[in-house]
PDB file of C-alpha atoms in Angstrom:
ATOM      1  CA  UNK A  14     -49.259 -18.596 -35.958  1.00  0.00           C
ATOM      2  CA  UNK A  15     -45.810 -19.997 -36.588  1.00  0.00           C
ATOM      3  CA  UNK A  16     -45.661 -23.605 -37.745  1.00  0.00           C
ATOM      4  CA  UNK A  17     -42.330 -25.462 -37.813  1.00  0.00           C
ATOM      5  CA  UNK A  18     -42.102 -28.658 -39.866  1.00  0.00           C
ATOM      6  CA  UNK A  19     -39.171 -30.750 -38.629  1.00  0.00           C
ATOM      7  CA  UNK A  20     -37.951 -33.934 -40.238  1.00  0.00           C
ATOM      8  CA  UNK A  21     -36.679 -36.716 -38.000  1.00  0.00           C
ATOM      9  CA  UNK A  22     -32.927 -37.331 -37.770  1.00  0.00           C
ATOM     10  CA  UNK A  23     -30.911 -40.015 -39.556  1.00  0.00           C
ATOM     11  CA  UNK A  24     -32.507 -43.399 -38.878  1.00  0.00           C
ATOM     12  CA  UNK A  25     -31.646 -47.052 -39.341  1.00  0.00           C
ATOM     13  CA  UNK A  26     -31.758 -48.259 -42.919  1.00  0.00           C
ATOM     14  CA  UNK A  27     -34.829 -50.199 -43.957  1.00  0.00           C
ATOM     15  CA  UNK A  28     -34.462 -53.877 -43.124  1.00  0.00           C
ATOM     16  CA  UNK A  29     -36.964 -56.704 -43.584  1.00  0.00           C
ATOM     17  CA  UNK A  30     -36.697 -57.703 -39.915  1.00  0.00           C
ATOM     18  CA  UNK A  31     -37.486 -54.180 -38.610  1.00  0.00           C
ATOM     19  CA  UNK A  32     -40.946 -52.728 -39.149  1.00  0.00           C
ATOM     20  CA  UNK A  33     -40.696 -49.232 -40.636  1.00  0.00           C
ATOM     21  CA  UNK A  34     -42.500 -47.654 -37.683  1.00  0.00           C
ATOM     22  CA  UNK A  35     -39.889 -49.172 -35.320  1.00  0.00           C
ATOM     23  CA  UNK A  36     -36.765 -47.855 -37.056  1.00  0.00           C
ATOM     24  CA  UNK A  37     -34.667 -45.840 -34.584  1.00  0.00           C
ATOM     25  CA  UNK A  38     -32.283 -42.948 -34.947  1.00  0.00           C
ATOM     26  CA  UNK A  39     -28.703 -44.062 -35.516  1.00  0.00           C
ATOM     27  CA  UNK A  40     -25.945 -42.873 -33.167  1.00  0.00           C
ATOM     28  CA  UNK A  41     -24.952 -40.347 -35.839  1.00  0.00           C
ATOM     29  CA  UNK A  42     -28.594 -39.338 -36.301  1.00  0.00           C
ATOM     30  CA  UNK A  43     -29.024 -38.798 -32.584  1.00  0.00           C
ATOM     31  CA  UNK A  44     -25.774 -36.796 -32.291  1.00  0.00           C
ATOM     32  CA  UNK A  45     -26.554 -34.571 -35.298  1.00  0.00           C
ATOM     33  CA  UNK A  46     -30.115 -33.978 -34.125  1.00  0.00           C
ATOM     34  CA  UNK A  47     -28.842 -33.029 -30.663  1.00  0.00           C
ATOM     35  CA  UNK A  48     -26.410 -30.522 -32.224  1.00  0.00           C
ATOM     36  CA  UNK A  49     -29.170 -29.016 -34.363  1.00  0.00           C
ATOM     37  CA  UNK A  50     -31.476 -28.806 -31.325  1.00  0.00           C
ATOM     38  CA  UNK A  51     -28.807 -27.066 -29.230  1.00  0.00           C
ATOM     39  CA  UNK A  52     -28.193 -24.582 -32.038  1.00  0.00           C
ATOM     40  CA  UNK A  53     -31.918 -23.848 -32.324  1.00  0.00           C
ATOM     41  CA  UNK A  54     -32.021 -23.298 -28.546  1.00  0.00           C
ATOM     42  CA  UNK A  55     -29.049 -20.908 -28.846  1.00  0.00           C
ATOM     43  CA  UNK A  56     -31.118 -18.976 -31.409  1.00  0.00           C
ATOM     44  CA  UNK A  57     -33.799 -18.564 -28.689  1.00  0.00           C
ATOM     45  CA  UNK A  58     -36.292 -20.774 -30.474  1.00  0.00           C
ATOM     46  CA  UNK A  59     -39.038 -22.348 -28.381  1.00  0.00           C
ATOM     47  CA  UNK A  60     -42.113 -24.385 -29.337  1.00  0.00           C
ATOM     48  CA  UNK A  61     -45.323 -24.015 -27.369  1.00  0.00           C
ATOM     49  CA  UNK A  62     -46.539 -27.353 -28.725  1.00  0.00           C
ATOM     50  CA  UNK A  63     -44.596 -30.239 -30.262  1.00  0.00           C
ATOM     51  CA  UNK A  64     -46.546 -32.908 -32.145  1.00  0.00           C
ATOM     52  CA  UNK A  65     -44.757 -36.017 -33.364  1.00  0.00           C
ATOM     53  CA  UNK A  66     -45.451 -38.879 -35.690  1.00  0.00           C
ATOM     54  CA  UNK A  67     -45.930 -42.074 -33.658  1.00  0.00           C
ATOM     55  CA  UNK A  68     -42.992 -43.681 -35.524  1.00  0.00           C
ATOM     56  CA  UNK A  69     -39.997 -44.328 -33.256  1.00  0.00           C
ATOM     57  CA  UNK A  70     -37.493 -42.132 -35.132  1.00  0.00           C
ATOM     58  CA  UNK A  71     -39.846 -39.133 -35.040  1.00  0.00           C
ATOM     59  CA  UNK A  72     -40.639 -39.628 -31.336  1.00  0.00           C
ATOM     60  CA  UNK A  73     -36.901 -39.834 -30.603  1.00  0.00           C
ATOM     61  CA  UNK A  74     -36.350 -36.595 -32.536  1.00  0.00           C
ATOM     62  CA  UNK A  75     -39.174 -34.871 -30.634  1.00  0.00           C
ATOM     63  CA  UNK A  76     -37.688 -36.120 -27.368  1.00  0.00           C
ATOM     64  CA  UNK A  77     -34.326 -34.584 -28.306  1.00  0.00           C
ATOM     65  CA  UNK A  78     -36.070 -31.247 -28.950  1.00  0.00           C
ATOM     66  CA  UNK A  79     -37.631 -31.401 -25.481  1.00  0.00           C
ATOM     67  CA  UNK A  80     -34.314 -32.427 -23.853  1.00  0.00           C
ATOM     68  CA  UNK A  81     -32.653 -29.393 -25.482  1.00  0.00           C
ATOM     69  CA  UNK A  82     -35.251 -27.107 -23.900  1.00  0.00           C
ATOM     70  CA  UNK A  83     -37.136 -26.317 -27.111  1.00  0.00           C
ATOM     71  CA  UNK A  84     -40.464 -27.332 -25.563  1.00  0.00           C
ATOM     72  CA  UNK A  85     -41.900 -28.747 -22.347  1.00  0.00           C
ATOM     73  CA  UNK A  86     -43.157 -32.008 -23.804  1.00  0.00           C
ATOM     74  CA  UNK A  87     -44.477 -33.580 -26.972  1.00  0.00           C
ATOM     75  CA  UNK A  88     -47.517 -35.559 -27.918  1.00  0.00           C
ATOM     76  CA  UNK A  89     -48.025 -38.085 -30.665  1.00  0.00           C
ATOM     77  CA  UNK A  90     -50.330 -37.467 -33.587  1.00  0.00           C
ATOM     78  CA  UNK A  91     -51.347 -40.232 -35.980  1.00  0.00           C
ATOM     79  CA  UNK A  92     -51.877 -37.522 -38.624  1.00  0.00           C
ATOM     80  CA  UNK A  93     -48.091 -37.142 -38.795  1.00  0.00           C
ATOM     81  CA  UNK A  94     -47.413 -40.827 -39.497  1.00  0.00           C
ATOM     82  CA  UNK A  95     -45.765 -41.561 -42.813  1.00  0.00           C
ATOM     83  CA  UNK A  96     -48.171 -40.644 -45.617  1.00  0.00           C
ATOM     84  CA  UNK A  97     -50.416 -38.706 -43.229  1.00  0.00           C
ATOM     85  CA  UNK A  98     -52.990 -36.447 -44.844  1.00  0.00           C
ATOM     86  CA  UNK A  99     -52.844 -32.693 -44.325  1.00  0.00           C
ATOM     87  CA  UNK A 100     -56.550 -32.514 -45.175  1.00  0.00           C
ATOM     88  CA  UNK A 101     -57.397 -34.912 -42.332  1.00  0.00           C
ATOM     89  CA  UNK A 102     -55.103 -33.007 -39.963  1.00  0.00           C
ATOM     90  CA  UNK A 103     -56.695 -29.674 -40.850  1.00  0.00           C
ATOM     91  CA  UNK A 104     -60.225 -31.032 -40.557  1.00  0.00           C
ATOM     92  CA  UNK A 105     -59.820 -33.070 -37.371  1.00  0.00           C
ATOM     93  CA  UNK A 106     -57.055 -31.259 -35.476  1.00  0.00           C
ATOM     94  CA  UNK A 107     -56.273 -27.787 -36.807  1.00  0.00           C
ATOM     95  CA  UNK A 108     -59.860 -26.537 -37.036  1.00  0.00           C
ATOM     96  CA  UNK A 109     -60.825 -27.767 -33.562  1.00  0.00           C
ATOM     97  CA  UNK A 110     -57.855 -26.158 -31.796  1.00  0.00           C
ATOM     98  CA  UNK A 111     -57.856 -22.438 -31.131  1.00  0.00           C
ATOM     99  CA  UNK A 112     -54.429 -20.925 -30.785  1.00  0.00           C
ATOM    100  CA  UNK A 113     -53.274 -17.386 -30.427  1.00  0.00           C
ATOM    101  CA  UNK A 114     -51.374 -15.809 -33.328  1.00  0.00           C
ATOM    102  CA  UNK A 115     -48.219 -16.061 -31.160  1.00  0.00           C
ATOM    103  CA  UNK A 116     -48.377 -19.869 -30.853  1.00  0.00           C
ATOM    104  CA  UNK A 117     -45.313 -21.748 -32.121  1.00  0.00           C
ATOM    105  CA  UNK A 118     -46.261 -25.268 -33.173  1.00  0.00           C
ATOM    106  CA  UNK A 119     -43.649 -27.873 -34.185  1.00  0.00           C
ATOM    107  CA  UNK A 120     -44.637 -30.918 -36.239  1.00  0.00           C
ATOM    108  CA  UNK A 121     -42.053 -33.719 -36.290  1.00  0.00           C
ATOM    109  CA  UNK A 122     -42.505 -36.180 -39.119  1.00  0.00           C
ATOM    110  CA  UNK A 123     -41.326 -37.672 -42.383  1.00  0.00           C
ATOM    111  CA  UNK A 124     -40.533 -36.987 -46.003  1.00  0.00           C
ATOM    112  CA  UNK A 125     -42.047 -36.514 -48.469  1.00  0.00           C
ATOM    113  CA  UNK A 126     -45.062 -35.743 -46.285  1.00  0.00           C
ATOM    114  CA  UNK A 127     -43.693 -32.641 -44.566  1.00  0.00           C
ATOM    115  CA  UNK A 128     -42.510 -31.036 -47.818  1.00  0.00           C
ATOM    116  CA  UNK A 129     -45.877 -31.772 -49.381  1.00  0.00           C
ATOM    117  CA  UNK A 130     -47.655 -30.275 -46.364  1.00  0.00           C
ATOM    118  CA  UNK A 131     -45.482 -27.150 -46.652  1.00  0.00           C
ATOM    119  CA  UNK A 132     -46.280 -26.832 -50.363  1.00  0.00           C
ATOM    120  CA  UNK A 133     -50.006 -27.249 -49.694  1.00  0.00           C
ATOM    121  CA  UNK A 134     -49.878 -24.545 -47.022  1.00  0.00           C
ATOM    122  CA  UNK A 135     -47.825 -22.198 -49.206  1.00  0.00           C
ATOM    123  CA  UNK A 136     -49.254 -22.758 -52.684  1.00  0.00           C
ATOM    124  CA  UNK A 137     -52.388 -24.871 -52.237  1.00  0.00           C
ATOM    125  CA  UNK A 138     -50.878 -27.718 -54.280  1.00  0.00           C
ATOM    126  CA  UNK A 139     -47.833 -29.964 -54.325  1.00  0.00           C
ATOM    127  CA  UNK A 140     -45.061 -29.541 -56.860  1.00  0.00           C
ATOM    128  CA  UNK A 141     -42.121 -31.491 -55.358  1.00  0.00           C
ATOM    129  CA  UNK A 142     -40.173 -28.215 -55.195  1.00  0.00           C
ATOM    130  CA  UNK A 143     -39.257 -28.360 -51.506  1.00  0.00           C
ATOM    131  CA  UNK A 144     -37.022 -31.006 -49.974  1.00  0.00           C
ATOM    132  CA  UNK A 145     -36.592 -31.233 -46.233  1.00  0.00           C
ATOM    133  CA  UNK A 146     -33.325 -32.857 -45.170  1.00  0.00           C
ATOM    134  CA  UNK A 147     -33.099 -35.116 -42.105  1.00  0.00           C
ATOM    135  CA  UNK A 148     -33.140 -32.943 -38.955  1.00  0.00           C
ATOM    136  CA  UNK A 149     -33.980 -29.955 -41.187  1.00  0.00           C
ATOM    137  CA  UNK A 150     -36.766 -27.464 -40.593  1.00  0.00           C
ATOM    138  CA  UNK A 151     -39.246 -25.363 -42.549  1.00  0.00           C
ATOM    139  CA  UNK A 152     -40.908 -22.417 -40.789  1.00  0.00           C
ATOM    140  CA  UNK A 153     -44.279 -21.243 -42.075  1.00  0.00           C
ATOM    141  CA  UNK A 154     -46.476 -18.423 -40.851  1.00  0.00           C
ATOM    142  CA  UNK A 155     -50.103 -19.476 -41.048  1.00  0.00           C
ATOM    143  CA  UNK A 156     -52.886 -16.867 -41.061  1.00  0.00           C
ATOM    144  CA  UNK A 157     -55.676 -16.977 -38.500  1.00  0.00           C
ATOM    145  CA  UNK A 158     -59.136 -18.093 -39.524  1.00  0.00           C
ATOM    146  CA  UNK A 159     -60.288 -20.238 -42.401  1.00  0.00           C
ATOM    147  CA  UNK A 160     -58.354 -22.886 -44.223  1.00  0.00           C
ATOM    148  CA  UNK A 161     -54.599 -22.343 -44.125  1.00  0.00           C
ATOM    149  CA  UNK A 162     -54.094 -24.032 -47.521  1.00  0.00           C
ATOM    150  CA  UNK A 163     -52.473 -21.724 -50.048  1.00  0.00           C
ATOM    151  CA  UNK A 164     -52.444 -18.819 -47.589  1.00  0.00           C
ATOM    152  CA  UNK A 165     -49.221 -19.291 -45.621  1.00  0.00           C
ATOM    153  CA  UNK A 166     -45.806 -17.668 -45.960  1.00  0.00           C
ATOM    154  CA  UNK A 167     -42.453 -19.376 -45.505  1.00  0.00           C
ATOM    155  CA  UNK A 168     -39.991 -17.625 -43.217  1.00  0.00           C
ATOM    156  CA  UNK A 169     -37.442 -20.393 -42.584  1.00  0.00           C
ATOM    157  CA  UNK A 170     -35.874 -23.200 -44.615  1.00  0.00           C
ATOM    158  CA  UNK A 171     -32.724 -24.548 -43.055  1.00  0.00           C
ATOM    159  CA  UNK A 172     -30.757 -27.643 -43.948  1.00  0.00           C
ATOM    160  CA  UNK A 173     -29.152 -29.129 -40.840  1.00  0.00           C
ATOM    161  CA  UNK A 174     -25.603 -28.589 -42.143  1.00  0.00           C
ATOM    162  CA  UNK A 175     -26.070 -24.845 -41.594  1.00  0.00           C
ATOM    163  CA  UNK A 176     -26.837 -25.479 -37.934  1.00  0.00           C
ATOM    164  CA  UNK A 177     -24.037 -27.916 -37.123  1.00  0.00           C
TER     165      UNK A 177
END
């Protein structure tokens, strides 16, 4: 199965009057994310399933992916909220879903969570070696059966500047 970890686009700066979960993409963030999404579409990429953090900036990013034709729709997953646990996601979502090896699943979320998830899938531990830029993507092939932790292989790591 192919798993794509996608970081949300450039969002509003943190401000005391805006709750973190309500921060939106900036105009620049929206425009850059749209360009990246169009480029991914031009590369014939398509996601069978798009899961998004419930935070506004991630939902907006997932919506842009759908608008670009990279998937039919997206659904929210609390497991992808900032500081979400990959162990909880694996136990309560991954292991109860049964996908074919050809499934392409996109997870739209936040840093450092997505990089940590990638490291857990690749090496079974975190090392702060991977950094996922805003609107960037990591592609990981996950083996069928059993826990995916420490058993995956990376096939894609793209900073957004290479897609603009």
